[in-house]
């Protein structure tokens, strides 16, 4: 007779939780490029042992978000403008493809997404701004009915998110981004493939140029140790 066993609830993966917490802080700029990461401090803040912190840092190092600095421990890796420019070149092509396909379907963007983005920009909420931007572009990817577009874009999303976090700290163009988003959404809804593709290419290419110009301002040296946001 098969015994009736009580289902065991899954135990949260501490390494994954620490990894995601640190990645969020790095991506949103709370842990800026050059910031020193102290294992003991992170373990204390997250109320975990040092072991999952050490393993999470190894994963972050493999993914290019942190690096070893002789005599200084682990530091948040600098942003490579050249490499990010290449990522944005790929994103420009993907977004144009997605916008054109979405325009064929005359996809209508939820107005709430535009409204949420404008609200986040006015409130200077960096995390909310990045989330709203991601939702806007994800909606266009979904409307393209080509899942490979979203899957390809997702490969480098955390690096793009990190660049956005650094730039938005000093950018004065936060609200105008949503004017561009609204124009793109209107072109898609009107079924104007050429205009939708052109506008979103310009939008992404402008973001890449702004990134290159603003990183020198955004990425200033940070204190020797940094804390995760409460």
XYZ file of C-alpha atoms in Angstrom:
230
model
C 0.000 0.000 0.000
C 1.395 3.374 -0.992
C 1.719 5.630 2.063
C -0.029 9.013 1.988
C 2.853 11.376 2.454
C 2.520 15.049 3.236
C 3.847 17.198 0.415
C 7.024 19.004 1.354
C 6.947 22.684 0.508
C 9.958 23.788 -1.510
C 12.722 25.406 0.488
C 13.647 28.832 -0.879
C 16.994 28.831 -2.608
C 19.067 31.225 -0.527
C 21.762 31.518 -3.162
C 19.211 32.565 -5.777
C 17.603 35.037 -3.375
C 20.951 36.617 -2.518
C 21.898 36.674 -6.209
C 18.671 38.450 -7.152
C 18.935 40.912 -4.278
C 22.468 41.889 -5.249
C 21.612 41.955 -8.960
C 18.659 44.268 -8.279
C 20.886 46.611 -6.277
C 23.533 46.620 -9.024
C 21.004 47.026 -11.839
C 19.160 49.883 -10.161
C 22.347 51.702 -9.202
C 22.137 51.223 -5.429
C 25.422 49.363 -5.757
C 27.273 51.555 -8.251
C 30.234 50.585 -10.443
C 33.355 50.428 -8.313
C 31.457 49.891 -5.060
C 33.126 47.394 -2.746
C 30.956 44.461 -1.689
C 31.660 43.173 1.807
C 30.480 39.599 2.299
C 30.004 40.074 6.028
C 27.885 43.196 5.581
C 25.703 41.624 2.892
C 25.186 38.482 4.983
C 24.175 40.606 7.976
C 21.787 42.790 5.969
C 20.087 39.793 4.354
C 20.142 37.721 7.551
C 21.918 34.776 5.920
C 25.240 33.027 6.399
C 28.288 33.947 4.345
C 28.082 30.749 2.274
C 25.108 31.747 0.050
C 26.613 35.227 -0.312
C 29.894 33.725 -1.510
C 28.102 31.463 -4.005
C 25.933 34.339 -5.256
C 29.018 36.486 -5.806
C 30.595 33.695 -7.854
C 27.527 33.654 -10.103
C 27.561 37.441 -10.413
C 31.241 37.289 -11.339
C 30.514 34.679 -14.024
C 27.753 36.907 -15.431
C 30.039 39.946 -15.508
C 28.436 42.036 -12.763
C 31.250 41.910 -10.187
C 34.987 41.320 -10.301
C 37.885 40.527 -8.000
C 40.153 43.436 -7.123
C 43.464 42.386 -5.535
C 43.671 43.801 -2.050
C 40.139 45.196 -2.176
C 37.971 42.096 -2.377
C 34.951 42.110 -4.687
C 33.878 45.234 -6.581
C 30.884 46.033 -8.757
C 32.176 45.791 -12.329
C 32.379 48.945 -14.450
C 29.969 49.451 -17.325
C 31.634 48.867 -20.680
C 30.210 51.571 -22.947
C 31.454 49.893 -26.124
C 29.842 46.578 -25.270
C 26.585 48.224 -24.182
C 26.508 50.124 -27.476
C 26.633 46.781 -29.274
C 23.785 45.475 -27.109
C 21.706 48.529 -27.983
C 22.412 47.965 -31.688
C 20.886 44.503 -31.393
C 18.010 45.851 -29.324
C 17.300 48.523 -31.955
C 16.893 45.865 -34.635
C 14.762 43.622 -32.404
C 12.492 46.448 -31.273
C 11.983 47.646 -34.850
C 11.022 44.122 -35.918
C 8.631 43.795 -32.974
C 7.052 47.218 -33.579
C 6.495 46.472 -37.263
C 4.840 43.138 -36.517
C 2.722 44.701 -33.762
C 1.640 47.442 -36.190
C 0.420 44.811 -38.652
C -1.895 43.610 -35.910
C -2.823 47.227 -35.029
C -1.993 46.451 -31.409
C -3.382 48.953 -28.913
C -1.145 49.620 -25.930
C -2.833 49.772 -22.534
C -2.963 53.523 -21.714
C -2.263 52.633 -18.076
C 1.297 51.636 -19.037
C 1.985 55.095 -20.444
C 0.375 56.716 -17.413
C 2.410 54.616 -14.983
C 5.598 55.524 -16.799
C 4.852 59.239 -16.656
C 3.999 58.994 -12.962
C 7.266 57.184 -12.223
C 9.241 59.789 -14.186
C 7.634 62.689 -12.328
C 8.244 61.046 -8.952
C 11.908 60.298 -9.759
C 11.349 56.646 -8.811
C 14.208 54.937 -10.669
C 13.026 51.399 -9.928
C 9.486 52.185 -11.094
C 10.789 53.933 -14.223
C 12.834 50.907 -15.233
C 9.914 48.558 -14.521
C 7.513 50.685 -16.576
C 9.956 50.856 -19.489
C 10.382 47.079 -19.401
C 6.604 46.557 -19.397
C 6.161 48.905 -22.369
C 8.699 47.107 -24.543
C 7.550 43.673 -23.335
C 4.002 44.518 -24.452
C 5.287 45.261 -27.965
C 7.316 42.037 -28.000
C 4.222 40.062 -27.000
C 2.106 41.823 -29.643
C 4.586 40.770 -32.339
C 3.460 37.149 -31.859
C 7.083 36.086 -32.273
C 8.340 34.694 -28.943
C 11.932 34.602 -30.194
C 12.071 38.405 -30.049
C 11.357 38.511 -26.311
C 13.649 35.557 -25.648
C 16.529 37.226 -27.488
C 15.971 40.593 -25.811
C 15.885 38.929 -22.393
C 19.441 37.613 -22.770
C 20.992 40.981 -21.986
C 18.116 42.650 -20.142
C 19.907 42.899 -16.783
C 22.854 44.707 -18.370
C 20.485 47.151 -20.115
C 18.580 47.582 -16.865
C 21.830 48.352 -15.100
C 22.808 50.962 -17.690
C 19.353 52.545 -17.399
C 19.679 52.719 -13.616
C 23.016 54.512 -13.863
C 21.861 56.989 -16.506
C 18.456 57.748 -14.975
C 20.207 58.897 -11.812
C 21.377 62.011 -13.703
C 19.182 62.186 -16.813
C 16.977 65.251 -17.397
C 15.005 63.522 -20.167
C 12.917 61.169 -18.046
C 9.496 62.495 -19.060
C 10.333 63.005 -22.745
C 11.026 59.276 -22.984
C 7.328 58.709 -22.409
C 6.394 61.190 -25.125
C 8.419 58.964 -27.447
C 6.725 55.847 -26.090
C 3.289 57.350 -26.691
C 4.190 58.268 -30.286
C 5.414 54.713 -30.893
C 2.232 53.257 -29.393
C 0.076 55.500 -31.609
C 1.945 54.486 -34.771
C 1.491 50.817 -33.877
C -2.218 51.258 -33.133
C -2.679 53.057 -36.475
C -1.058 50.177 -38.315
C 1.761 52.345 -39.668
C 4.582 49.803 -39.828
C 7.192 52.112 -41.333
C 6.565 54.882 -38.815
C 6.484 52.492 -35.854
C 9.783 50.933 -36.917
C 11.407 54.319 -37.550
C 10.263 55.827 -34.253
C 11.369 52.906 -32.121
C 14.738 52.698 -33.877
C 15.279 56.391 -33.202
C 14.125 55.902 -29.604
C 16.607 53.085 -28.926
C 19.444 54.717 -30.878
C 18.934 57.979 -28.961
C 19.010 56.004 -25.712
C 22.335 54.483 -26.754
C 23.829 57.889 -27.580
C 22.537 59.361 -24.325
C 24.050 56.408 -22.482
C 27.480 57.068 -23.942
C 27.268 60.758 -23.136
C 25.950 60.423 -19.609
C 27.954 57.498 -18.259
C 30.958 59.686 -17.538
C 28.717 61.746 -15.255
C 26.708 58.900 -13.805
C 29.595 56.609 -12.946
C 31.516 58.613 -10.378
C 33.716 56.870 -7.777
C 31.734 55.500 -4.878
C 32.536 55.030 -1.184
C 34.677 51.964 -0.411
C 31.734 49.982 0.896
C 28.087 50.057 -0.075
C 24.941 48.832 1.617
C 21.872 47.280 0.097
C 18.774 49.473 0.185
C 16.506 48.793 3.130
